[in-house]
């Protein structure tokens, strides 16, 4: 079994910062990429940022410059540093991982349970 556990969400005032963490554990042979998505009330889940095993990163265009994704491959952990937060950043933030549990498995997608981020104006 593979688990993704997020932490670091909470309530912050506009202009503030938060750092989210996500740790993957369990049967993991290799991780291809890890990332963050978010879902605001009444909206579809959207990509925030992704980092690959080769440390390539990709961001939603609207978030470039404010959010930074990084990873600790030795600990199967990904971080999301969020700066200059705005009320519209309020959402549940989900961790995602594309990984192989065993060498012969195809890539599988896993999700964390989500962590709430609320930005007050």
mmCIF file of C-alpha atoms in Angstrom:
data_model
loop_
_atom_site.group_PDB
_atom_site.id
_atom_site.type_symbol
_atom_site.label_atom_id
_atom_site.label_comp_id
_atom_site.label_asym_id
_atom_site.label_seq_id
_atom_site.Cartn_x
_atom_site.Cartn_y
_atom_site.Cartn_z
ATOM 1 C CA UNK A 1 0.000 0.000 0.000
ATOM 2 C CA UNK A 2 1.110 3.528 -0.748
ATOM 3 C CA UNK A 3 0.143 6.500 1.380
ATOM 4 C CA UNK A 4 0.547 10.201 0.754
ATOM 5 C CA UNK A 5 0.271 12.339 3.852
ATOM 6 C CA UNK A 6 0.029 16.107 3.560
ATOM 7 C CA UNK A 7 0.685 18.664 6.255
ATOM 8 C CA UNK A 8 1.136 22.387 6.637
ATOM 9 C CA UNK A 9 -2.243 23.773 5.688
ATOM 10 C CA UNK A 10 -4.092 26.296 7.778
ATOM 11 C CA UNK A 11 -5.455 29.800 8.016
ATOM 12 C CA UNK A 12 -3.316 32.732 6.954
ATOM 13 C CA UNK A 13 -3.920 36.381 6.177
ATOM 14 C CA UNK A 14 -3.587 37.708 2.667
ATOM 15 C CA UNK A 15 0.050 38.422 1.885
ATOM 16 C CA UNK A 16 1.256 35.676 4.199
ATOM 17 C CA UNK A 17 3.046 32.426 3.476
ATOM 18 C CA UNK A 18 2.538 28.732 4.071
ATOM 19 C CA UNK A 19 4.659 25.677 3.369
ATOM 20 C CA UNK A 20 2.959 22.411 2.552
ATOM 21 C CA UNK A 21 4.647 19.041 2.871
ATOM 22 C CA UNK A 22 3.710 15.666 1.455
ATOM 23 C CA UNK A 23 5.416 12.417 2.346
ATOM 24 C CA UNK A 24 4.939 9.230 0.366
ATOM 25 C CA UNK A 25 5.357 5.959 2.199
ATOM 26 C CA UNK A 26 4.705 2.264 1.750
ATOM 27 C CA UNK A 27 5.618 0.000 -1.118
ATOM 28 C CA UNK A 28 7.511 2.336 -3.455
ATOM 29 C CA UNK A 29 10.034 1.200 -6.039
ATOM 30 C CA UNK A 30 10.415 4.486 -7.865
ATOM 31 C CA UNK A 31 8.716 7.853 -8.114
ATOM 32 C CA UNK A 32 8.345 9.489 -11.515
ATOM 33 C CA UNK A 33 6.826 12.751 -10.328
ATOM 34 C CA UNK A 34 5.083 14.362 -7.399
ATOM 35 C CA UNK A 35 2.917 17.396 -7.420
ATOM 36 C CA UNK A 36 0.236 19.554 -5.928
ATOM 37 C CA UNK A 37 -3.279 20.205 -7.104
ATOM 38 C CA UNK A 38 -5.983 22.286 -5.525
ATOM 39 C CA UNK A 39 -9.749 22.418 -5.533
ATOM 40 C CA UNK A 40 -11.728 25.439 -4.467
ATOM 41 C CA UNK A 41 -15.412 25.165 -3.533
ATOM 42 C CA UNK A 42 -17.549 24.755 -6.628
ATOM 43 C CA UNK A 43 -14.544 24.480 -8.925
ATOM 44 C CA UNK A 44 -12.666 21.677 -10.601
ATOM 45 C CA UNK A 45 -9.408 20.372 -9.278
ATOM 46 C CA UNK A 46 -6.518 22.168 -10.953
ATOM 47 C CA UNK A 47 -2.782 21.713 -11.239
ATOM 48 C CA UNK A 48 -0.617 23.849 -8.994
ATOM 49 C CA UNK A 49 2.877 22.477 -9.599
ATOM 50 C CA UNK A 50 4.721 19.279 -10.424
ATOM 51 C CA UNK A 51 8.310 18.153 -9.903
ATOM 52 C CA UNK A 52 9.831 15.151 -11.642
ATOM 53 C CA UNK A 53 12.459 12.713 -10.445
ATOM 54 C CA UNK A 54 14.927 14.704 -12.544
ATOM 55 C CA UNK A 55 13.982 17.892 -10.678
ATOM 56 C CA UNK A 56 12.158 19.426 -13.616
ATOM 57 C CA UNK A 57 9.315 21.625 -12.454
ATOM 58 C CA UNK A 58 6.101 22.824 -14.009
ATOM 59 C CA UNK A 59 3.719 25.417 -12.617
ATOM 60 C CA UNK A 60 0.292 26.699 -13.387
ATOM 61 C CA UNK A 61 0.946 29.946 -15.239
ATOM 62 C CA UNK A 62 -1.081 32.007 -12.797
ATOM 63 C CA UNK A 63 1.031 30.845 -9.846
ATOM 64 C CA UNK A 64 4.531 31.293 -11.218
ATOM 65 C CA UNK A 65 6.598 33.567 -9.035
ATOM 66 C CA UNK A 66 4.528 33.053 -5.887
ATOM 67 C CA UNK A 67 4.645 29.279 -5.426
ATOM 68 C CA UNK A 68 7.742 27.084 -5.414
ATOM 69 C CA UNK A 69 7.787 23.302 -5.486
ATOM 70 C CA UNK A 70 10.765 21.297 -4.255
ATOM 71 C CA UNK A 71 11.475 17.716 -3.349
ATOM 72 C CA UNK A 72 13.580 15.499 -1.136
ATOM 73 C CA UNK A 73 13.947 12.329 -3.174
ATOM 74 C CA UNK A 74 15.691 10.458 -0.358
ATOM 75 C CA UNK A 75 12.621 10.931 1.832
ATOM 76 C CA UNK A 76 9.997 10.698 -0.920
ATOM 77 C CA UNK A 77 8.774 14.107 0.146
ATOM 78 C CA UNK A 78 7.588 17.111 -1.798
ATOM 79 C CA UNK A 79 7.121 20.653 -0.555
ATOM 80 C CA UNK A 80 5.133 23.617 -1.754
ATOM 81 C CA UNK A 81 6.219 27.049 -0.581
ATOM 82 C CA UNK A 82 3.392 29.512 -1.054
ATOM 83 C CA UNK A 83 4.133 33.213 -0.738
ATOM 84 C CA UNK A 84 2.062 36.363 -1.078
ATOM 85 C CA UNK A 85 -1.081 34.347 -0.616
ATOM 86 C CA UNK A 86 -4.387 35.718 -1.858
ATOM 87 C CA UNK A 87 -7.959 34.920 -0.839
ATOM 88 C CA UNK A 88 -8.432 33.203 -4.204
ATOM 89 C CA UNK A 89 -5.754 30.695 -3.195
ATOM 90 C CA UNK A 90 -8.219 29.297 -0.673
ATOM 91 C CA UNK A 91 -8.755 25.640 -1.523
ATOM 92 C CA UNK A 92 -8.079 22.088 -0.487
ATOM 93 C CA UNK A 93 -4.582 21.242 -1.646
ATOM 94 C CA UNK A 94 -3.953 17.656 -2.722
ATOM 95 C CA UNK A 95 -0.648 15.880 -3.101
ATOM 96 C CA UNK A 96 -0.253 13.582 -6.093
ATOM 97 C CA UNK A 97 2.406 11.023 -6.966
ATOM 98 C CA UNK A 98 3.074 9.003 -10.110
ATOM 99 C CA UNK A 99 5.076 6.009 -9.016
ATOM 100 C CA UNK A 100 5.798 2.292 -9.382
ATOM 101 C CA UNK A 101 5.099 0.282 -6.225
ATOM 102 C CA UNK A 102 7.171 -2.625 -7.582
ATOM 103 C CA UNK A 103 9.662 -2.806 -10.468
ATOM 104 C CA UNK A 104 7.215 -4.601 -12.771
ATOM 105 C CA UNK A 105 4.249 -2.308 -12.044
ATOM 106 C CA UNK A 106 3.144 0.341 -14.512
ATOM 107 C CA UNK A 107 3.063 3.911 -13.299
ATOM 108 C CA UNK A 108 0.199 4.398 -10.870
ATOM 109 C CA UNK A 109 -1.337 7.590 -9.601
ATOM 110 C CA UNK A 110 -1.915 8.225 -5.931
ATOM 111 C CA UNK A 111 -3.599 11.059 -4.071
ATOM 112 C CA UNK A 112 -3.369 12.349 -0.570
ATOM 113 C CA UNK A 113 -6.450 13.217 1.431
ATOM 114 C CA UNK A 114 -5.902 16.935 1.077
ATOM 115 C CA UNK A 115 -5.070 19.805 3.380
ATOM 116 C CA UNK A 116 -7.171 22.939 3.704
ATOM 117 C CA UNK A 117 -5.596 26.302 2.979
ATOM 118 C CA UNK A 118 -7.679 29.340 3.860
ATOM 119 C CA UNK A 119 -6.516 32.857 3.074
ATOM 120 C CA UNK A 120 -8.419 35.640 4.770
ATOM 121 C CA UNK A 121 -8.673 39.125 3.316
#
